[in-house]
mmCIF file of C-alpha atoms in Angstrom:
data_model
loop_
_atom_site.group_PDB
_atom_site.id
_atom_site.type_symbol
_atom_site.label_atom_id
_atom_site.label_comp_id
_atom_site.label_asym_id
_atom_site.label_seq_id
_atom_site.Cartn_x
_atom_site.Cartn_y
_atom_site.Cartn_z
ATOM 1 C CA MET A 1 -21.883 -22.008 -21.049
ATOM 2 C CA ILE A 2 -21.531 -22.740 -24.899
ATOM 3 C CA ILE A 3 -18.898 -20.876 -25.875
ATOM 4 C CA ASP A 4 -15.575 -21.189 -24.595
ATOM 5 C CA ILE A 5 -11.730 -20.191 -25.474
ATOM 6 C CA ARG A 6 -11.275 -23.003 -27.965
ATOM 7 C CA HIS A 7 -14.259 -22.023 -30.103
ATOM 8 C CA LEU A 8 -13.279 -18.563 -30.022
ATOM 9 C CA LYS A 9 -9.356 -19.684 -31.050
ATOM 10 C CA THR A 10 -11.051 -21.797 -33.946
ATOM 11 C CA MET A 11 -12.430 -18.529 -35.044
ATOM 12 C CA GLN A 12 -9.380 -16.871 -34.915
ATOM 13 C CA ALA A 13 -7.710 -19.410 -37.140
ATOM 14 C CA LEU A 14 -10.131 -20.308 -39.538
ATOM 15 C CA ARG A 15 -10.288 -16.340 -40.278
ATOM 16 C CA ASP A 16 -6.354 -15.995 -40.244
ATOM 17 C CA THR A 17 -5.714 -19.181 -42.315
ATOM 18 C CA GLY A 18 -8.844 -19.604 -44.468
ATOM 19 C CA ARG A 19 -9.171 -23.601 -44.650
ATOM 20 C CA LEU A 20 -10.188 -25.987 -42.221
ATOM 21 C CA THR A 21 -6.918 -27.880 -42.703
ATOM 22 C CA ASP A 22 -4.513 -25.275 -41.992
ATOM 23 C CA ALA A 23 -6.865 -24.206 -39.005
ATOM 24 C CA ALA A 24 -6.845 -27.463 -37.051
ATOM 25 C CA GLU A 25 -2.833 -27.815 -37.802
ATOM 26 C CA ARG A 26 -2.357 -24.351 -36.200
ATOM 27 C CA LEU A 27 -4.966 -25.378 -33.422
ATOM 28 C CA CYS A 28 -2.620 -28.686 -33.445
ATOM 29 C CA VAL A 29 -5.742 -30.866 -33.283
ATOM 30 C CA THR A 30 -6.873 -33.402 -36.760
ATOM 31 C CA GLN A 31 -9.180 -31.943 -39.287
ATOM 32 C CA SER A 32 -12.092 -34.468 -38.170
ATOM 33 C CA ALA A 33 -11.585 -33.038 -34.687
ATOM 34 C CA LEU A 34 -11.644 -29.638 -35.542
ATOM 35 C CA SER A 35 -14.906 -30.341 -37.899
ATOM 36 C CA HIS A 36 -16.679 -31.973 -34.992
ATOM 37 C CA GLN A 37 -15.813 -29.318 -32.615
ATOM 38 C CA ILE A 38 -17.152 -26.776 -34.891
ATOM 39 C CA LYS A 39 -20.573 -29.127 -35.517
ATOM 40 C CA GLU A 40 -20.956 -29.253 -32.270
ATOM 41 C CA LEU A 41 -21.263 -25.650 -31.874
ATOM 42 C CA GLU A 42 -23.347 -24.673 -34.938
ATOM 43 C CA SER A 43 -25.812 -27.454 -33.212
ATOM 44 C CA ARG A 44 -26.017 -25.456 -29.884
ATOM 45 C CA LEU A 45 -25.947 -22.269 -31.705
ATOM 46 C CA GLY A 46 -28.471 -23.028 -34.039
ATOM 47 C CA CYS A 47 -26.719 -21.597 -37.129
ATOM 48 C CA GLU A 48 -23.818 -22.210 -39.564
ATOM 49 C CA LEU A 49 -20.643 -20.182 -38.594
ATOM 50 C CA PHE A 50 -18.957 -20.019 -42.498
ATOM 51 C CA LEU A 51 -19.803 -20.950 -45.814
ATOM 52 C CA ARG A 52 -18.216 -24.551 -46.258
ATOM 53 C CA LYS A 53 -17.992 -24.632 -50.001
ATOM 54 C CA THR A 54 -15.891 -20.845 -50.629
ATOM 55 C CA ARG A 55 -12.507 -20.939 -50.913
ATOM 56 C CA PRO A 56 -11.236 -19.417 -48.469
ATOM 57 C CA LEU A 57 -13.906 -19.471 -46.278
ATOM 58 C CA GLN A 58 -16.443 -16.812 -45.470
ATOM 59 C CA LEU A 59 -17.989 -16.605 -42.384
ATOM 60 C CA THR A 60 -21.317 -16.235 -41.744
ATOM 61 C CA GLY A 61 -23.258 -12.839 -39.608
ATOM 62 C CA PRO A 62 -22.931 -15.314 -36.385
ATOM 63 C CA GLY A 63 -19.541 -15.957 -37.570
ATOM 64 C CA ARG A 64 -18.426 -12.536 -37.892
ATOM 65 C CA ARG A 65 -19.849 -11.895 -34.528
ATOM 66 C CA LEU A 66 -18.176 -14.588 -32.712
ATOM 67 C CA LEU A 67 -14.791 -13.305 -34.134
ATOM 68 C CA ALA A 68 -15.250 -10.050 -32.982
ATOM 69 C CA LEU A 69 -15.727 -11.482 -29.669
ATOM 70 C CA ALA A 70 -12.464 -13.797 -29.850
ATOM 71 C CA GLU A 71 -11.093 -10.317 -30.994
ATOM 72 C CA GLN A 72 -12.153 -8.615 -28.021
ATOM 73 C CA VAL A 73 -11.505 -11.429 -25.449
ATOM 74 C CA LEU A 74 -8.417 -13.284 -26.279
ATOM 75 C CA PRO A 75 -6.136 -9.689 -25.832
ATOM 76 C CA MET A 76 -7.669 -9.410 -22.323
ATOM 77 C CA ILE A 77 -7.057 -13.394 -21.287
ATOM 78 C CA ALA A 78 -3.335 -13.084 -22.769
ATOM 79 C CA GLY A 79 -3.283 -9.610 -21.023
ATOM 80 C CA ALA A 80 -4.760 -11.619 -17.422
ATOM 81 C CA GLU A 81 -2.100 -14.175 -18.028
ATOM 82 C CA HIS A 82 0.561 -11.812 -18.451
ATOM 83 C CA ASP A 83 -0.267 -9.511 -15.416
ATOM 84 C CA ILE A 84 -0.393 -12.761 -13.560
ATOM 85 C CA GLN A 85 2.881 -13.907 -14.236
ATOM 86 C CA ARG A 86 4.379 -10.775 -13.338
ATOM 87 C CA MET A 87 2.899 -10.528 -10.132
ATOM 88 C CA VAL A 88 3.819 -14.255 -9.609
ATOM 89 C CA HIS A 89 7.433 -12.782 -9.619
ATOM 90 C CA GLY A 90 7.042 -9.774 -8.101
ATOM 91 C CA ASP A 91 7.535 -7.116 -11.063
ATOM 92 C CA ALA A 92 3.824 -6.110 -10.912
ATOM 93 C CA GLY A 93 1.074 -5.557 -8.469
ATOM 94 C CA ARG A 94 -0.975 -3.670 -6.178
ATOM 95 C CA LEU A 95 0.208 -1.118 -3.128
ATOM 96 C CA TYR A 96 -2.087 0.436 -1.394
ATOM 97 C CA MET A 97 -0.725 1.790 1.719
ATOM 98 C CA ALA A 98 -2.101 3.793 4.661
ATOM 99 C CA ILE A 99 -0.095 5.703 7.490
ATOM 100 C CA GLU A 100 -0.870 5.859 11.560
ATOM 101 C CA CYS A 101 2.091 8.453 11.598
ATOM 102 C CA HIS A 102 0.592 11.986 10.804
ATOM 103 C CA SER A 103 3.986 13.660 10.438
ATOM 104 C CA CYS A 104 5.405 10.879 7.894
ATOM 105 C CA PHE A 105 3.866 12.625 5.207
ATOM 106 C CA ASN A 106 7.128 14.762 5.063
ATOM 107 C CA TRP A 107 9.208 11.639 3.644
ATOM 108 C CA LEU A 108 6.605 9.425 2.410
ATOM 109 C CA MET A 109 5.725 11.497 -0.727
ATOM 110 C CA PRO A 110 8.859 12.042 -1.884
ATOM 111 C CA THR A 111 9.464 8.416 -1.671
ATOM 112 C CA ILE A 112 6.248 7.297 -3.471
ATOM 113 C CA GLU A 113 7.333 9.478 -6.126
ATOM 114 C CA ALA A 114 10.672 7.888 -6.498
ATOM 115 C CA TYR A 115 9.174 4.883 -6.360
ATOM 116 C CA ARG A 116 6.505 5.215 -9.101
ATOM 117 C CA SER A 117 9.412 5.673 -11.583
ATOM 118 C CA ASN A 118 10.928 2.204 -10.835
ATOM 119 C CA TRP A 119 7.836 0.335 -10.607
ATOM 120 C CA PRO A 120 5.314 1.505 -13.065
ATOM 121 C CA ALA A 121 3.614 -1.634 -13.310
ATOM 122 C CA VAL A 122 2.707 -1.364 -9.367
ATOM 123 C CA ASP A 123 -0.670 -0.183 -8.899
ATOM 124 C CA LEU A 124 -0.275 2.413 -6.151
ATOM 125 C CA ASP A 125 -2.679 4.379 -4.107
ATOM 126 C CA PHE A 126 -2.586 5.859 -1.100
ATOM 127 C CA SER A 127 -5.914 5.639 1.404
ATOM 128 C CA SER A 128 -6.991 8.091 3.810
ATOM 129 C CA GLY A 129 -9.894 6.155 5.001
ATOM 130 C CA PHE A 130 -8.741 4.212 7.218
ATOM 131 C CA MET A 131 -6.237 6.796 8.651
ATOM 132 C CA PHE A 132 -6.940 6.355 12.042
ATOM 133 C CA ASP A 133 -7.050 2.471 12.548
ATOM 134 C CA PRO A 134 -5.625 0.966 8.940
ATOM 135 C CA LEU A 135 -4.002 -2.446 10.324
ATOM 136 C CA PRO A 136 -7.800 -4.196 10.475
ATOM 137 C CA ALA A 137 -8.074 -3.149 7.089
ATOM 138 C CA LEU A 138 -4.361 -4.493 6.374
ATOM 139 C CA HIS A 139 -5.252 -7.746 7.981
ATOM 140 C CA SER A 140 -8.548 -8.291 5.552
ATOM 141 C CA GLY A 141 -6.880 -7.309 2.382
ATOM 142 C CA GLU A 142 -8.354 -3.506 2.391
ATOM 143 C CA LEU A 143 -4.664 -2.275 2.552
ATOM 144 C CA ASP A 144 -1.249 -3.829 1.331
ATOM 145 C CA LEU A 145 1.002 -1.797 3.793
ATOM 146 C CA VAL A 146 0.689 0.908 6.888
ATOM 147 C CA ILE A 147 3.123 2.697 8.112
ATOM 148 C CA THR A 148 2.599 2.336 12.146
ATOM 149 C CA SER A 149 5.146 2.649 15.198
ATOM 150 C CA ASP A 150 2.226 0.513 17.175
ATOM 151 C CA PRO A 151 2.657 -3.360 16.437
ATOM 152 C CA ARG A 152 -0.512 -5.377 17.217
ATOM 153 C CA ASP A 153 -0.753 -9.202 17.723
ATOM 154 C CA TYR A 154 -2.245 -9.998 14.032
ATOM 155 C CA LYS A 155 -0.784 -13.369 13.009
ATOM 156 C CA SER A 156 -1.407 -12.533 9.504
ATOM 157 C CA LEU A 157 1.354 -9.292 9.589
ATOM 158 C CA ALA A 158 4.665 -8.594 9.403
ATOM 159 C CA TYR A 159 6.420 -5.827 10.568
ATOM 160 C CA LEU A 160 9.255 -4.862 8.848
ATOM 161 C CA PRO A 161 11.580 -1.710 10.998
ATOM 162 C CA LEU A 162 12.130 1.345 8.920
ATOM 163 C CA PHE A 163 13.759 3.170 11.579
ATOM 164 C CA GLN A 164 14.007 3.978 15.206
ATOM 165 C CA TYR A 165 13.443 7.879 16.518
ATOM 166 C CA GLU A 166 13.478 9.573 19.859
ATOM 167 C CA MET A 167 10.104 10.957 21.208
ATOM 168 C CA GLN A 168 10.674 14.029 22.937
ATOM 169 C CA ILE A 169 8.453 16.360 24.970
ATOM 170 C CA ALA A 170 8.400 20.206 23.192
ATOM 171 C CA VAL A 171 7.500 23.166 25.712
ATOM 172 C CA ALA A 172 7.960 26.719 24.724
ATOM 173 C CA PRO A 173 11.336 28.046 24.873
ATOM 174 C CA ASP A 174 10.399 30.038 28.282
ATOM 175 C CA HIS A 175 8.437 27.136 29.616
ATOM 176 C CA ALA A 176 9.050 26.231 33.453
ATOM 177 C CA LEU A 177 10.270 22.545 31.662
ATOM 178 C CA ALA A 178 12.426 24.124 29.449
ATOM 179 C CA GLY A 179 15.686 23.980 31.671
ATOM 180 C CA GLN A 180 15.384 20.696 32.462
ATOM 181 C CA ALA A 181 17.507 18.061 31.045
ATOM 182 C CA PHE A 182 14.791 15.682 30.844
ATOM 183 C CA VAL A 183 11.183 15.313 30.912
ATOM 184 C CA SER A 184 9.662 12.656 33.338
ATOM 185 C CA PRO A 185 5.915 11.613 33.436
ATOM 186 C CA GLY A 186 5.554 13.573 36.713
ATOM 187 C CA ASP A 187 6.345 16.581 35.245
ATOM 188 C CA LEU A 188 3.350 16.710 32.884
ATOM 189 C CA THR A 189 0.479 16.090 35.743
ATOM 190 C CA ARG A 190 0.226 20.193 35.608
ATOM 191 C CA GLU A 191 0.119 20.245 31.703
ATOM 192 C CA THR A 192 -2.151 20.360 29.433
ATOM 193 C CA ILE A 193 -0.831 17.593 26.474
ATOM 194 C CA ILE A 194 -1.476 18.255 22.827
ATOM 195 C CA THR A 195 -2.070 15.344 20.517
ATOM 196 C CA TYR A 196 -3.571 14.424 17.132
ATOM 197 C CA PRO A 197 -7.147 13.137 17.365
ATOM 198 C CA VAL A 198 -6.278 9.415 18.052
ATOM 199 C CA GLU A 199 -7.506 7.272 20.687
ATOM 200 C CA ARG A 200 -4.864 7.657 23.784
ATOM 201 C CA GLN A 201 -3.764 3.686 23.681
ATOM 202 C CA ARG A 202 -2.222 4.586 20.193
ATOM 203 C CA LEU A 203 -0.048 7.443 21.202
ATOM 204 C CA ASP A 204 3.028 7.089 22.555
ATOM 205 C CA VAL A 205 3.157 9.758 24.794
ATOM 206 C CA PHE A 206 0.215 8.103 26.789
ATOM 207 C CA ASN A 207 1.148 4.135 26.061
ATOM 208 C CA ALA A 208 4.648 4.199 26.583
ATOM 209 C CA PHE A 209 5.339 7.218 28.695
ATOM 210 C CA LEU A 210 2.365 8.109 31.233
ATOM 211 C CA ASN A 211 0.402 5.107 31.015
ATOM 212 C CA PRO A 212 2.920 2.955 32.516
ATOM 213 C CA ALA A 213 3.831 5.435 35.280
ATOM 214 C CA GLY A 214 -0.035 6.224 36.285
ATOM 215 C CA VAL A 215 0.168 10.020 35.615
ATOM 216 C CA GLU A 216 -2.560 11.478 34.000
ATOM 217 C CA PRO A 217 -2.411 14.831 32.594
ATOM 218 C CA ALA A 218 -4.243 18.101 33.045
ATOM 219 C CA ALA A 219 -5.891 18.243 30.301
ATOM 220 C CA VAL A 220 -6.155 16.981 26.598
ATOM 221 C CA ARG A 221 -6.477 19.075 23.326
ATOM 222 C CA THR A 222 -6.204 17.855 19.811
ATOM 223 C CA THR A 223 -5.285 18.873 16.205
ATOM 224 C CA GLU A 224 -4.927 17.181 13.391
ATOM 225 C CA LEU A 225 -1.952 19.702 12.078
ATOM 226 C CA THR A 226 1.373 19.186 13.217
ATOM 227 C CA VAL A 227 2.349 22.806 12.457
ATOM 228 C CA MET A 228 -0.606 24.053 14.948
ATOM 229 C CA MET A 229 -0.010 21.598 17.137
ATOM 230 C CA ILE A 230 3.492 23.417 17.109
ATOM 231 C CA GLN A 231 1.992 26.901 17.414
ATOM 232 C CA GLN A 232 0.041 25.921 20.418
ATOM 233 C CA VAL A 233 3.013 24.825 22.426
ATOM 234 C CA ALA A 234 4.654 27.940 21.678
ATOM 235 C CA ASN A 235 1.589 30.377 22.719
ATOM 236 C CA HIS A 236 1.982 28.345 26.185
ATOM 237 C CA ARG A 237 -1.374 26.443 25.376
ATOM 238 C CA GLY A 238 0.331 23.338 26.285
ATOM 239 C CA VAL A 239 3.260 20.837 25.398
ATOM 240 C CA CYS A 240 3.271 17.997 22.657
ATOM 241 C CA ALA A 241 5.212 14.885 22.546
ATOM 242 C CA LEU A 242 6.710 13.998 18.712
ATOM 243 C CA PRO A 243 9.238 12.599 17.157
ATOM 244 C CA ASN A 244 12.748 13.728 17.160
ATOM 245 C CA TRP A 245 13.073 14.188 13.501
ATOM 246 C CA VAL A 246 9.683 15.893 13.460
ATOM 247 C CA LEU A 247 10.621 18.710 16.183
ATOM 248 C CA ASP A 248 14.129 19.390 14.646
ATOM 249 C CA GLU A 249 12.982 21.983 11.863
ATOM 250 C CA TYR A 250 10.799 24.018 14.827
ATOM 251 C CA VAL A 251 13.632 23.740 17.645
ATOM 252 C CA ARG A 252 15.928 25.189 15.090
ATOM 253 C CA GLN A 253 13.490 27.725 14.053
ATOM 254 C CA GLY A 254 13.505 28.355 18.081
ATOM 255 C CA LEU A 255 9.608 27.940 18.153
ATOM 256 C CA VAL A 256 10.316 25.418 20.878
ATOM 257 C CA VAL A 257 12.568 23.078 22.800
ATOM 258 C CA ALA A 258 12.582 19.582 22.772
ATOM 259 C CA LEU A 259 13.612 17.621 25.621
ATOM 260 C CA PRO A 260 14.266 13.664 26.237
ATOM 261 C CA ALA A 261 11.539 11.582 27.700
ATOM 262 C CA THR A 262 13.326 10.436 30.729
ATOM 263 C CA GLU A 263 16.752 10.593 31.450
ATOM 264 C CA SER A 264 17.716 7.859 29.355
ATOM 265 C CA GLY A 265 15.226 8.739 26.274
ATOM 266 C CA HIS A 266 12.625 6.985 24.623
ATOM 267 C CA TRP A 267 13.197 5.558 21.258
ATOM 268 C CA LEU A 268 10.538 3.673 19.547
ATOM 269 C CA THR A 269 10.926 1.904 16.424
ATOM 270 C CA LEU A 270 8.382 2.886 13.069
ATOM 271 C CA TYR A 271 7.758 0.242 11.083
ATOM 272 C CA ALA A 272 6.131 -1.136 7.575
ATOM 273 C CA ALA A 273 3.330 -3.605 8.362
ATOM 274 C CA VAL A 274 2.157 -5.906 5.185
ATOM 275 C CA ARG A 275 0.405 -9.122 5.061
ATOM 276 C CA ALA A 276 2.899 -11.896 5.775
ATOM 277 C CA GLU A 277 2.133 -13.618 2.750
ATOM 278 C CA GLN A 278 3.051 -10.618 1.128
ATOM 279 C CA GLU A 279 6.265 -10.030 2.737
ATOM 280 C CA HIS A 280 9.429 -11.417 0.346
ATOM 281 C CA THR A 281 7.431 -9.949 -2.701
ATOM 282 C CA ALA A 282 10.094 -7.544 -4.627
ATOM 283 C CA TYR A 283 7.928 -4.873 -5.644
ATOM 284 C CA LEU A 284 6.903 -4.666 -1.878
ATOM 285 C CA GLN A 285 10.603 -5.403 -0.540
ATOM 286 C CA SER A 286 11.332 -2.416 -2.731
ATOM 287 C CA PHE A 287 9.129 -0.021 -1.485
ATOM 288 C CA VAL A 288 10.269 -0.852 2.282
ATOM 289 C CA GLN A 289 14.099 -0.506 1.412
ATOM 290 C CA SER A 290 13.499 2.737 -0.494
ATOM 291 C CA ALA A 291 11.610 4.626 2.406
ATOM 292 C CA ARG A 292 14.099 3.172 4.855
ATOM 293 C CA SER A 293 17.059 4.457 2.908
ATOM 294 C CA HIS A 294 15.432 8.007 2.052
ATOM 295 C CA CYS A 295 14.761 8.261 5.794
ATOM 296 C CA LEU A 296 18.193 6.994 6.917
ATOM 297 C CA GLU A 297 19.564 9.892 4.606
ATOM 298 C CA ASN A 298 17.515 12.542 5.219
ATOM 299 C CA LEU A 299 15.831 12.476 8.574
ATOM 300 C CA ARG A 300 17.797 13.975 11.312
ATOM 301 C CA GLY A 301 18.127 12.044 14.946
ATOM 302 C CA VAL A 302 17.059 8.671 13.365
ATOM 303 C CA ARG A 303 18.711 5.762 13.624
ATOM 304 C CA ALA A 304 18.394 2.097 11.911
ATOM 305 C CA GLY A 305 15.658 -0.025 13.151
ATOM 306 C CA ARG A 306 16.182 -3.674 14.396
ATOM 307 C CA ASP A 307 14.114 -6.630 13.423
#
């Protein structure tokens, strides 16, 4: 490459000072060294960059073109250096996120809006492309944060607890199970389970409740919307398993009855998964803390998570 940054800085100094001696002083080099640099560049380009017998110096056409390049490129370099320093100190960066918890939209959106106003220099975006399996995308660097209740063994990832919630079984108010104190896995052998369209091994009702007991439900039906799931349960189309804070609204409306899964209840932790290398970044820690505080203050039935 013929042109480098020092040449661009030289052209700006010549334009600003109008004299070779003053330009050399600004650039903290000797006049001889600067003259040698300019002659070498002119030799490579095959043209003169300024008229030497004019006072102040006048740039030639090629010189003006090189100055225009300097005015375009040098501010971009300075801006990049500034941004990098802010990133190093945790004031700016990228935060692309996705969720595995379908019901989390209700609290995630207000958290994001509040966060944007406090961290305007963070490029924040929400990705739906990895909705059903985002952890590999987090591991590879395509995402920066994933909301999940299903931590997996990636050594590159760290799981920061947001809160704990109870998985409950929702049934219609007049369902045969509605009068029980709790639901056992065996109670669902004759039931249709209504779930989100996610692989079984990533659903709490299977991997933490039915599978350990070796129980298979009578059937499985899927829907992407929580409200549709509740409507189907209310209409005796099946039962579903959802977090207690999700079911609270529908229980208070009288649409469903929420029962503990097992006598002691079944509590799970919702995490913010991040790459371990970014775990202590200021803007990321701030988002996690904001999300945690918002949920503990606004979601009924949740409790503080444990590391």
